[in-house]
PDB file of C-alpha atoms and ligand atoms in Angstrom:
ATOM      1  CA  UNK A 478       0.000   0.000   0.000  1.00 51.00           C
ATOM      2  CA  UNK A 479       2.989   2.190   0.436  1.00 62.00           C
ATOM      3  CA  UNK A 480       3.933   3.252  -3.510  1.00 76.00           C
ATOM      4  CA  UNK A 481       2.946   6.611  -4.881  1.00 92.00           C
ATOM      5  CA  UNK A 482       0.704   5.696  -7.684  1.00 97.00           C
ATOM      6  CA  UNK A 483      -0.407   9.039  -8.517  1.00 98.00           C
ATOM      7  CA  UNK A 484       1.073  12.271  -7.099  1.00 98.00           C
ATOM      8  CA  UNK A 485      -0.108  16.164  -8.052  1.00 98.00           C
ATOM      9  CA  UNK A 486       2.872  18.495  -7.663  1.00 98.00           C
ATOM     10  CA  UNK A 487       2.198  21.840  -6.547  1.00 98.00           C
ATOM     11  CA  UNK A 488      -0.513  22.698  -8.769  1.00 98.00           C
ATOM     12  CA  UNK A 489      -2.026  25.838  -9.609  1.00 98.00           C
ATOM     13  CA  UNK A 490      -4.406  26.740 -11.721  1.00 98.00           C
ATOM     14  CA  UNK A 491      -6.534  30.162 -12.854  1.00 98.00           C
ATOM     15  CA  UNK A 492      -9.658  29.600 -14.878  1.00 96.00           C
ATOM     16  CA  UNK A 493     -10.502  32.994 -16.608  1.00 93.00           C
ATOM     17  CA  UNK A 494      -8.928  35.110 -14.079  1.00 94.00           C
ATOM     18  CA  UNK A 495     -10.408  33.205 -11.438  1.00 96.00           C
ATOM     19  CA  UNK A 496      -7.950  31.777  -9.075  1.00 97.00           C
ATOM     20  CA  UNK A 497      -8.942  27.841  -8.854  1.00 97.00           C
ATOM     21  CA  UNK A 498      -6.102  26.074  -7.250  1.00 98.00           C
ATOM     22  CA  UNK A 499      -3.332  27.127  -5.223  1.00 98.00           C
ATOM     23  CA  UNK A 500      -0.148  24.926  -4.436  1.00 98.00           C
ATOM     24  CA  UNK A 501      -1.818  21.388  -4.688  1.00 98.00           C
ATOM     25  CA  UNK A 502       0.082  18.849  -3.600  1.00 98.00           C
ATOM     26  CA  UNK A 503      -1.544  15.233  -2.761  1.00 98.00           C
ATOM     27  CA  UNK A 504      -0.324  11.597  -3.536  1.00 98.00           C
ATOM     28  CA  UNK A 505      -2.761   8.278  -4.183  1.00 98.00           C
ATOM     29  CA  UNK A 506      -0.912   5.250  -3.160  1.00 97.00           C
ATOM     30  CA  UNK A 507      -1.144   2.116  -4.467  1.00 96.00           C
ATOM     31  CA  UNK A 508      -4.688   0.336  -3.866  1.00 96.00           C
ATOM     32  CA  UNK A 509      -5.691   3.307  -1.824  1.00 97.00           C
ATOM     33  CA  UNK A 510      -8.612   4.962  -1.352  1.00 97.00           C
ATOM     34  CA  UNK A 511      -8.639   8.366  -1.209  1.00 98.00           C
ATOM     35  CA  UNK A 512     -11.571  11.133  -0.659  1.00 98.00           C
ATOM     36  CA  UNK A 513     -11.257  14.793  -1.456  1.00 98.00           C
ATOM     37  CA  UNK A 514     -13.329  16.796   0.532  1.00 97.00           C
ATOM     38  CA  UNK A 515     -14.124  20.592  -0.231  1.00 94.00           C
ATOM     39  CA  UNK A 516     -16.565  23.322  -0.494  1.00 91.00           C
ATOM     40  CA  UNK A 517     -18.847  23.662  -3.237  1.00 90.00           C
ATOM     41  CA  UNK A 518     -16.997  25.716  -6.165  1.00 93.00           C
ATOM     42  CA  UNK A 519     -13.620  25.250  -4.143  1.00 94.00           C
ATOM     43  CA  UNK A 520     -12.035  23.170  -7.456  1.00 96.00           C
ATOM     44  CA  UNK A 521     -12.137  19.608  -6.895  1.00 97.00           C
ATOM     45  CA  UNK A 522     -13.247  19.025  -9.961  1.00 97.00           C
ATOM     46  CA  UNK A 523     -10.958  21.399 -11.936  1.00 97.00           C
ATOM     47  CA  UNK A 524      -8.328  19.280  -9.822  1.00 98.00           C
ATOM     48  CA  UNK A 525      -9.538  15.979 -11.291  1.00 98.00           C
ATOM     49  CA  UNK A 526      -9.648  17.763 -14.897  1.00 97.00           C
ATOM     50  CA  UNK A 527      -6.188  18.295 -14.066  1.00 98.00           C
ATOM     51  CA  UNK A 528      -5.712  15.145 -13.533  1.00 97.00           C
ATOM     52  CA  UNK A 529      -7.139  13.156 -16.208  1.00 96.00           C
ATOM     53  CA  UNK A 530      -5.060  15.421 -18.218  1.00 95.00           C
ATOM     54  CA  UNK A 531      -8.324  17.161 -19.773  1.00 95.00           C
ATOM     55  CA  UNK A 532      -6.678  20.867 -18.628  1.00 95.00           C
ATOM     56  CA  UNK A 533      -3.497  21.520 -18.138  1.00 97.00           C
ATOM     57  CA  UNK A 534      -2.094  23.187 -14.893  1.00 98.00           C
ATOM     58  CA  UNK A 535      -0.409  26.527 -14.531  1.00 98.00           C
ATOM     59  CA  UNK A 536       2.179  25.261 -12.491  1.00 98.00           C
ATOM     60  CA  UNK A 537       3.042  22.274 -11.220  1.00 98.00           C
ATOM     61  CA  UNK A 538       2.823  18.278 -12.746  1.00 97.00           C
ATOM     62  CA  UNK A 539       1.011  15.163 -12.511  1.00 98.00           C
ATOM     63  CA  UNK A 540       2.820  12.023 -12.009  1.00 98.00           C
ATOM     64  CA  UNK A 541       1.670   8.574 -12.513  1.00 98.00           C
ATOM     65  CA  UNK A 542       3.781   5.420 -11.926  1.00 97.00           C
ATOM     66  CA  UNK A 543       7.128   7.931 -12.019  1.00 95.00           C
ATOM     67  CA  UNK A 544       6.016   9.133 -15.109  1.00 96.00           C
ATOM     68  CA  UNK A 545       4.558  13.049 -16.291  1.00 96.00           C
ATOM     69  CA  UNK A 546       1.219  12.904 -17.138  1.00 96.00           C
ATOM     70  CA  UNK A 547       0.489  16.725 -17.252  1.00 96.00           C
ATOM     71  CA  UNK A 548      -2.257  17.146 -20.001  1.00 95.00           C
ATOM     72  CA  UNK A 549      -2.599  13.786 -21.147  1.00 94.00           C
ATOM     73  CA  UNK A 550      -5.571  11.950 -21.413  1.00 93.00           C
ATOM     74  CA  UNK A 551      -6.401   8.102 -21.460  1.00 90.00           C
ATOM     75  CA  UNK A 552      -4.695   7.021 -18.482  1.00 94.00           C
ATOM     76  CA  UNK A 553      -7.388   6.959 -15.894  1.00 96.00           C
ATOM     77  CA  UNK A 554     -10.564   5.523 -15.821  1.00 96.00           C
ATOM     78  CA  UNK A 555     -12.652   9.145 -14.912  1.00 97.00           C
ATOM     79  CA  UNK A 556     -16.164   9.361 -14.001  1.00 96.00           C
ATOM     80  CA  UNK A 557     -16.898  13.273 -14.567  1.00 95.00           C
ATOM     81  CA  UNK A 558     -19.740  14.756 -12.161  1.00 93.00           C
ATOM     82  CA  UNK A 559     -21.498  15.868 -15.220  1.00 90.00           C
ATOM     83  CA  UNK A 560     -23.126  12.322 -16.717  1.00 86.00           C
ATOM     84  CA  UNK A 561     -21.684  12.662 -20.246  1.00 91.00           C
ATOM     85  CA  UNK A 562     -24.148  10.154 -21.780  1.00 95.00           C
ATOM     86  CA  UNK A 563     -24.237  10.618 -25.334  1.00 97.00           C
ATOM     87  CA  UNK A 564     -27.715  11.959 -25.727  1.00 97.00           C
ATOM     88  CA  UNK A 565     -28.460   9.849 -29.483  1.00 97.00           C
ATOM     89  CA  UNK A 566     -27.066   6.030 -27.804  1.00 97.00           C
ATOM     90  CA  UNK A 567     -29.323   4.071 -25.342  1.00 98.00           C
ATOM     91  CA  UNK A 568     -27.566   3.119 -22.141  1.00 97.00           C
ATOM     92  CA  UNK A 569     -26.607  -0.215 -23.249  1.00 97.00           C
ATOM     93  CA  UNK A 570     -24.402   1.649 -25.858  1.00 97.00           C
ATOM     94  CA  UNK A 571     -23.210   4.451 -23.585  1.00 97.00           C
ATOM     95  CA  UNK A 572     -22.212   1.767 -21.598  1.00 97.00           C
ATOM     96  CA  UNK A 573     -20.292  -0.294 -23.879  1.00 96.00           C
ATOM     97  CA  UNK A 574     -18.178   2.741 -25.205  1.00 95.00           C
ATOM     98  CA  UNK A 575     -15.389   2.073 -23.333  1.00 94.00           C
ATOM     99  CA  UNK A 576     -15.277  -1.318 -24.450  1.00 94.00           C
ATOM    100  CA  UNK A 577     -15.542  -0.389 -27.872  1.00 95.00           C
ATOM    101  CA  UNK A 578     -12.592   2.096 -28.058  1.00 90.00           C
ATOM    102  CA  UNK A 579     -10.265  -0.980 -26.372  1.00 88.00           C
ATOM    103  CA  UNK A 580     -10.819  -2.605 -29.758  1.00 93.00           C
ATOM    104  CA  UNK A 581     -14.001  -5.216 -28.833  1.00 94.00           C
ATOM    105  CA  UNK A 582     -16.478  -6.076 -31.260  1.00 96.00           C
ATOM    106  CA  UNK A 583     -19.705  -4.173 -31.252  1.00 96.00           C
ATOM    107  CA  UNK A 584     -21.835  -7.568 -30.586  1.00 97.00           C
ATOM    108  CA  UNK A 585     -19.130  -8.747 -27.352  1.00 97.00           C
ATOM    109  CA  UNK A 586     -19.055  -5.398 -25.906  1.00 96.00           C
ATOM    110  CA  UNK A 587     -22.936  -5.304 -25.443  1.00 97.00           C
ATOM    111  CA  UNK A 588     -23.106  -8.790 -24.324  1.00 96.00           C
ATOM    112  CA  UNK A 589     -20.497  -7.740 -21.585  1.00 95.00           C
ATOM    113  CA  UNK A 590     -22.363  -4.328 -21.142  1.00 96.00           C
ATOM    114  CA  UNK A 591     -25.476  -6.120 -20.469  1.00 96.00           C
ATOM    115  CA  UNK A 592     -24.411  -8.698 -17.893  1.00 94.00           C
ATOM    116  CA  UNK A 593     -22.942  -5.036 -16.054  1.00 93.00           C
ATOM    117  CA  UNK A 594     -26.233  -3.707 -16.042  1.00 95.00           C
ATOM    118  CA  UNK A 595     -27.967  -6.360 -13.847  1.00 90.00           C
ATOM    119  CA  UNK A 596     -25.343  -5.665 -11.494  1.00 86.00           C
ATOM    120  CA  UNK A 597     -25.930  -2.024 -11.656  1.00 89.00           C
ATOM    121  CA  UNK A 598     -30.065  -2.482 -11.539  1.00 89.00           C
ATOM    122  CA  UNK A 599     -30.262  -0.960 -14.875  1.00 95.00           C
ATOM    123  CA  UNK A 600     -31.351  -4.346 -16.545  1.00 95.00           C
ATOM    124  CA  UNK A 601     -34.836  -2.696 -17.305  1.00 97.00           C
ATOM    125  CA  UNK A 602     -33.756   0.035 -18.826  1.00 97.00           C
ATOM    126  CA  UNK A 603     -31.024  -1.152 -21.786  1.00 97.00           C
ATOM    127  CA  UNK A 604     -32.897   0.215 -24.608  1.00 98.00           C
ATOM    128  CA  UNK A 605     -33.497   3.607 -22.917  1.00 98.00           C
ATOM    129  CA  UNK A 606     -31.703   6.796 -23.512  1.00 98.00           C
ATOM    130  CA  UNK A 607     -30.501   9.044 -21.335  1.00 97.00           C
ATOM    131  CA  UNK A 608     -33.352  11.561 -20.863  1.00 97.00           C
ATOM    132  CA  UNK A 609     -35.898   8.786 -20.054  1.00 97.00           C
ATOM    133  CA  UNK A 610     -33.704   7.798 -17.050  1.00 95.00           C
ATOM    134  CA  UNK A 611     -33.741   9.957 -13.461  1.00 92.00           C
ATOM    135  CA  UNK A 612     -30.529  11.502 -12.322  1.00 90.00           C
ATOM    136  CA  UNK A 613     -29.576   8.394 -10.334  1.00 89.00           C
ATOM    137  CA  UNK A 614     -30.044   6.047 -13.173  1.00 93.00           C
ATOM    138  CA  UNK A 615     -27.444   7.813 -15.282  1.00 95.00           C
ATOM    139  CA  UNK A 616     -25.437   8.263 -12.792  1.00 93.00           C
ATOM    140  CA  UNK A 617     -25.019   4.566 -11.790  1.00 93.00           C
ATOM    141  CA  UNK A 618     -24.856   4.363 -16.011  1.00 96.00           C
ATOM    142  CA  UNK A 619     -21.663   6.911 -15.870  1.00 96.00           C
ATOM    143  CA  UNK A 620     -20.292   4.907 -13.005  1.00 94.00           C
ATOM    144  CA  UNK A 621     -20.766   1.565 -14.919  1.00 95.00           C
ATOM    145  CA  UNK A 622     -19.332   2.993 -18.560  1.00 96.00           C
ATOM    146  CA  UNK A 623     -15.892   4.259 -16.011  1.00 95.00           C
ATOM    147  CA  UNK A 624     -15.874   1.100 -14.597  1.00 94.00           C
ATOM    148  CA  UNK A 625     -15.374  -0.778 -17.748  1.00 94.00           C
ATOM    149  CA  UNK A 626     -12.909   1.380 -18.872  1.00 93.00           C
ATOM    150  CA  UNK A 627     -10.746  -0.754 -16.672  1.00 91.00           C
ATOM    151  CA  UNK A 628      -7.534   1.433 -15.510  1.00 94.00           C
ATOM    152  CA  UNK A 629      -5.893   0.624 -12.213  1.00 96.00           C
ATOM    153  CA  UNK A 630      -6.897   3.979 -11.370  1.00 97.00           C
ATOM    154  CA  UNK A 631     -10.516   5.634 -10.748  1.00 97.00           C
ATOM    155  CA  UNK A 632     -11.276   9.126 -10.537  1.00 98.00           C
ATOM    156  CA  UNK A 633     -14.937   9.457  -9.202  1.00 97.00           C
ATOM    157  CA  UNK A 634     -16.151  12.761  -8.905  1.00 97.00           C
ATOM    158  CA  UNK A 635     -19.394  12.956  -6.573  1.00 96.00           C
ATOM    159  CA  UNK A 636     -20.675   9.672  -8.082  1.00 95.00           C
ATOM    160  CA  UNK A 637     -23.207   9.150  -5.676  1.00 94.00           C
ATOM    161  CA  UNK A 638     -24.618  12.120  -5.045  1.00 92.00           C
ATOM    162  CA  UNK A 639     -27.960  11.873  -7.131  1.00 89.00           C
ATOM    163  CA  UNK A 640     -28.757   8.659  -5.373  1.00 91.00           C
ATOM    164  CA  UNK A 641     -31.387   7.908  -2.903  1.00 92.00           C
ATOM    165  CA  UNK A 642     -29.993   6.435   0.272  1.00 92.00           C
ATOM    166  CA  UNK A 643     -30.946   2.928  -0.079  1.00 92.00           C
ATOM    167  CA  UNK A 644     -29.397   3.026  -3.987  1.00 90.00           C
ATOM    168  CA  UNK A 645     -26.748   4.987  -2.534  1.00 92.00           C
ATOM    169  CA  UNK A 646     -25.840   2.509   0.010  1.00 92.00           C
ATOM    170  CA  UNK A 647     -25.794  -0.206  -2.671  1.00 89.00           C
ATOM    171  CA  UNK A 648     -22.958   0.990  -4.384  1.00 90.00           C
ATOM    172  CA  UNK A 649     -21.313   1.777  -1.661  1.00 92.00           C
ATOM    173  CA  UNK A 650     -21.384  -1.586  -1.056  1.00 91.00           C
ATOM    174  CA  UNK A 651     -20.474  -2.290  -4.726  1.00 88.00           C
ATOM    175  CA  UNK A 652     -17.419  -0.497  -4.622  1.00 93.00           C
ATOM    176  CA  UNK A 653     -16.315  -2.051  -1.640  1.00 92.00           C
ATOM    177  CA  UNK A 654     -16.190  -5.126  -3.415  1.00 90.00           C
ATOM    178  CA  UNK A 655     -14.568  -4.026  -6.247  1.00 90.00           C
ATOM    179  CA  UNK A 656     -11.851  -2.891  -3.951  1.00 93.00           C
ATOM    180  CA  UNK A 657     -11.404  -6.025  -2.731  1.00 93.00           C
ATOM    181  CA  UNK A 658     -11.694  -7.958  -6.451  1.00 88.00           C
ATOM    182  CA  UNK A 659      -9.376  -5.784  -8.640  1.00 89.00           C
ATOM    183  CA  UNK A 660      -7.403  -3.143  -5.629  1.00 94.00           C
ATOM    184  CA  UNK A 661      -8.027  -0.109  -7.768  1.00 96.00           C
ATOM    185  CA  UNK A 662      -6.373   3.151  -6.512  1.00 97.00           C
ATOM    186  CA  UNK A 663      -9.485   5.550  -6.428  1.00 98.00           C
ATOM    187  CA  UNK A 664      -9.474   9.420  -5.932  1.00 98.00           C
ATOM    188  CA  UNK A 665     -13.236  10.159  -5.065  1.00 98.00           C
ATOM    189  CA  UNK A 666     -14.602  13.508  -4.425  1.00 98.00           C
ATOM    190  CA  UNK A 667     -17.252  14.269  -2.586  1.00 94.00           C
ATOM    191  CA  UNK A 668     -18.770  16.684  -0.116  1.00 90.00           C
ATOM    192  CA  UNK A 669     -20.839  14.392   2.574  1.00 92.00           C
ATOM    193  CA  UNK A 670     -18.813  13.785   5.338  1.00 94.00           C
ATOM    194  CA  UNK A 671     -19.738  10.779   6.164  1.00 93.00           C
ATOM    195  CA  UNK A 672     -19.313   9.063   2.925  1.00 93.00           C
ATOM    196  CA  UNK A 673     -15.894  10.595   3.211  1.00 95.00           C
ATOM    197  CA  UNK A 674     -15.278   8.522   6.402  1.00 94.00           C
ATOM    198  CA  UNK A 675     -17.100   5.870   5.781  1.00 92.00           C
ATOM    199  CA  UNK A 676     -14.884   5.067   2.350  1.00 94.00           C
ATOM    200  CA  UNK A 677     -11.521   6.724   2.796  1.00 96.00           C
ATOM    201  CA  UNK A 678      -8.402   5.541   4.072  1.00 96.00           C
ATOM    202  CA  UNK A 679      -7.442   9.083   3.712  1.00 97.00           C
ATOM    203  CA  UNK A 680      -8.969  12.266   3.514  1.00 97.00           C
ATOM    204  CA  UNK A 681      -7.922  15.651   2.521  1.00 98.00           C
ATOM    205  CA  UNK A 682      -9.744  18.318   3.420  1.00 97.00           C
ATOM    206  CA  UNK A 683      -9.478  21.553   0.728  1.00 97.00           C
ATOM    207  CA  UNK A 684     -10.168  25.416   1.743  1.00 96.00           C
ATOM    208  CA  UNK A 685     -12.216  27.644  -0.293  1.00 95.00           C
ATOM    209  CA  UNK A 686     -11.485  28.921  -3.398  1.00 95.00           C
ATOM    210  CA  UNK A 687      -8.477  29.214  -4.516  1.00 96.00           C
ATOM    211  CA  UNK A 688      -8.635  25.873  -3.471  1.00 97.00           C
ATOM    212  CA  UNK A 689      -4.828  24.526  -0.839  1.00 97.00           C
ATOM    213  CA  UNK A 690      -5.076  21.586   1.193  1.00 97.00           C
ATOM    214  CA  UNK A 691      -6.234  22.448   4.838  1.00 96.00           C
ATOM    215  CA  UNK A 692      -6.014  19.098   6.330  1.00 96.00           C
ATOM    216  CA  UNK A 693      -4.742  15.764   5.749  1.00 97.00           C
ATOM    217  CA  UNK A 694      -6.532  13.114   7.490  1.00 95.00           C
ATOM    218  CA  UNK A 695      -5.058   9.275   7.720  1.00 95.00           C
ATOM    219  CA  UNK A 696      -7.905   6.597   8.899  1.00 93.00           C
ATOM    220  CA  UNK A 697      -5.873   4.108   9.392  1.00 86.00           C
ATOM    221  CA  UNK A 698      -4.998   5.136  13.146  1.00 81.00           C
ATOM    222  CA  UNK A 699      -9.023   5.626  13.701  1.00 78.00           C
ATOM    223  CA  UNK A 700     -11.299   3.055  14.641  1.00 77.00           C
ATOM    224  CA  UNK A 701     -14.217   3.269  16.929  1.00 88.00           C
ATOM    225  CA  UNK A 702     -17.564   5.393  16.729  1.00 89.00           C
ATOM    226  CA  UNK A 703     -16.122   8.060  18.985  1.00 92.00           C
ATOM    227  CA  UNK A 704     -13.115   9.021  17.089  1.00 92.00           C
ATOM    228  CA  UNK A 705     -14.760   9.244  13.864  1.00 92.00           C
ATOM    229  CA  UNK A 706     -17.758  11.295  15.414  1.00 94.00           C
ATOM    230  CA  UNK A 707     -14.833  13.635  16.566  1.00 94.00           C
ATOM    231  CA  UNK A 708     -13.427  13.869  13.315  1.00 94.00           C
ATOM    232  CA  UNK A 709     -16.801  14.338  11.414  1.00 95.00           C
ATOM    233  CA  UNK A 710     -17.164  17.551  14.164  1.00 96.00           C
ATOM    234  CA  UNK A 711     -13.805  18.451  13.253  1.00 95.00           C
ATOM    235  CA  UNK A 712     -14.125  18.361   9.724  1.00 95.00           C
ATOM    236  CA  UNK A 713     -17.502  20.000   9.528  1.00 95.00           C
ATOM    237  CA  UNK A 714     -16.325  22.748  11.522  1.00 94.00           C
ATOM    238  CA  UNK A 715     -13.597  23.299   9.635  1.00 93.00           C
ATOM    239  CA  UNK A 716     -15.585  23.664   6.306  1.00 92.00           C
ATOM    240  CA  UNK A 717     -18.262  25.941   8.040  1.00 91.00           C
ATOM    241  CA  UNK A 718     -15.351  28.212   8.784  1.00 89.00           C
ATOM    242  CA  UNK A 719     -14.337  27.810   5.212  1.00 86.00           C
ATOM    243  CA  UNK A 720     -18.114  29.061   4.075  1.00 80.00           C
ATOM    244  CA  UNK A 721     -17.763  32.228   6.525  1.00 73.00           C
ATOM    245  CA  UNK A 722     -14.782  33.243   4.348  1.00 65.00           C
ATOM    246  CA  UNK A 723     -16.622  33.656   1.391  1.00 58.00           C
TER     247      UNK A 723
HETATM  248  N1  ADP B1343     -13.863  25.921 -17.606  1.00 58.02           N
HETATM  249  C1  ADP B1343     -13.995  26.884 -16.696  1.00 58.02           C
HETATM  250  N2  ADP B1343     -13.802  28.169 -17.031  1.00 58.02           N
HETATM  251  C2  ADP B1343     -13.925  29.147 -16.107  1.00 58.02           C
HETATM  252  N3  ADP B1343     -14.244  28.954 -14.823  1.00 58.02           N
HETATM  253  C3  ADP B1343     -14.454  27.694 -14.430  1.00 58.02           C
HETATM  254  C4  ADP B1343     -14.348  26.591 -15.329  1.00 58.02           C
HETATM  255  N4  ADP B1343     -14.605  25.450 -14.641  1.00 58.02           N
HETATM  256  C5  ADP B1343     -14.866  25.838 -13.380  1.00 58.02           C
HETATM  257  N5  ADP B1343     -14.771  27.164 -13.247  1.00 58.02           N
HETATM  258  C6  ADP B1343     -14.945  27.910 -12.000  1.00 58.02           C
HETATM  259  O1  ADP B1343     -13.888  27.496 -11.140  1.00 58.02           O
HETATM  260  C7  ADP B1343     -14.354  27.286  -9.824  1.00 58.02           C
HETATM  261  C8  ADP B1343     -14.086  25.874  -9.381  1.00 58.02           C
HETATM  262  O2  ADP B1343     -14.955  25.006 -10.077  1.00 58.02           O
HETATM  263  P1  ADP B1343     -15.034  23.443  -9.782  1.00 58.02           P
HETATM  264  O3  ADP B1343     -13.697  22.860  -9.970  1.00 58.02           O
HETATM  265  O4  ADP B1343     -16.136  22.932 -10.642  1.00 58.02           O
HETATM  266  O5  ADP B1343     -15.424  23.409  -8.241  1.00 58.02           O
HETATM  267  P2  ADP B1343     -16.022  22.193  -7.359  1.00 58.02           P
HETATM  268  O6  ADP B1343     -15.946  20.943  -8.164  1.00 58.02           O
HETATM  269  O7  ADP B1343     -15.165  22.161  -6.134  1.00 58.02           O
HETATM  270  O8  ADP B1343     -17.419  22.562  -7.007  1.00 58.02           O
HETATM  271  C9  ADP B1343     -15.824  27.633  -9.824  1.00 58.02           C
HETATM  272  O9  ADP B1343     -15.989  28.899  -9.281  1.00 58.02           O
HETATM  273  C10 ADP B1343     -16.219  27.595 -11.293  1.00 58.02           C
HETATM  274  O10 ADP B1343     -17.228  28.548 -11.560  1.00 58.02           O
HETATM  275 MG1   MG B1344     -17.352  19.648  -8.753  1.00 58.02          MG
END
């Protein structure tokens, strides 16, 4: 668990004169799971942009497995927080994209794409497109067509956030067991709290815009109800100060 799969080096970044990210420094070890927490508009996801080489930082690199990644794409398997469905395919074809690009034949990828779905309680809805579905549906879609993309590392950005609590305790559960199937190194951002501590085995907490890390938290030394309760009071007091700035 101890190799630096991923690391961002002192990033910075200023979208249209708007000061995003300032100094970013975090690492993703190997098979580790790692939350970013932050207020709204703070730049997490201009920070996973960044990462999945979709923008290109001001300053400052991004390093995967030793090697520069700054501003290239295709490494990671990225689930943006926007859905990205393509509009004109039904979800068993927005699903199968990724297999599609890796070179699998149109009638293998949906047979794949549609044992996935069951999984994903989307067997229903195969023939559907995007708009027909609720906002939880394509999500779990999105997180399914990221999923089969198939990198070592995931970049989930708010995945679950348009899910209902039962659903959303589902995947929860899902992605526990993928962690334990394949040991993925996932960067996941979110801004509940407790997802955040439920999940992570670490947990950086950003400031407000222009986004630097505020705290780094390591779970591994914390256990029991009590110390997590005191860390979800320390957290969420730190991010209410965070509001009161802006
Ligand atoms: N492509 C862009 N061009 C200009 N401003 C942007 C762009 N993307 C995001 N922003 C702005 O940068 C800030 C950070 O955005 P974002 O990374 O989406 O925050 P978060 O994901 O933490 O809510 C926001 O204030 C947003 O309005
Ligand atoms: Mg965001």
């Amino acid at each position: 668990m101890d190799l630096a799969k991923l690391e961002v080096v002192n990033v910075s970044k200023t979208l249209e004169r708007l000061h995003t990210l300032d100094n970013v420094s975090i690492e993703l070890r190997e098979r580790e799971f790692v939350v970013i927490l932050g207020p709204s508009g703070c730049g997490k996801s201009t920070l996973l942009n960044i990462i999945a080489g979709l923008i290109k930082p001001d300053q400052g690199g991004v390093c995967i497995d030793g090697e520069d990644w700054s501003g290239r794409t295709a490494r990671v398997s990225y689930m943006q927080q926007k859905d990205l469905l393509l509009p004109w395919k039904n979800i068993l074809d927005n699903v199968s994209i990724p297999l599609l690009l890796k070179g699998v034949n149109k009638n293998q990828a949906r047979d794949t794409a549609r044992h996935y779905l069951q999984d994903f309680g989307l067997q229903d809805f195969a023939a559907y497109y995007p708009r027909q579905l609720s906002g939880g549906m394509r999500q779990r879609a999105a997180l399914l067509r990221t999923y089969l993309f198939a990198s070592d590392i995931l970049l989930l950005d708010e995945p679950f956030a348009a899910l209902d609590a039962i659903t959303r305790h589902k995947m929860q559960i899902w992605l526990k067991d993928l962690r334990k199937r394949y040991q993925p190194s996932i960067l996941f951002v979110t801004h509940d709290i407790g997802e955040a501590l439920q999940l992570a085995d670490r947990i950086y907490v950003l400031s407000a815009r222009p986004a630097y890390i505020k705290l780094e938290i390591d779970l591994a030394a914390t256990s029991t109800r009590d110390e997590k309760e005191r860390l979800r009071e320390r957290i969420l007091t730190l991010l209410e100060e965070e509001a009161e700035i802006r």
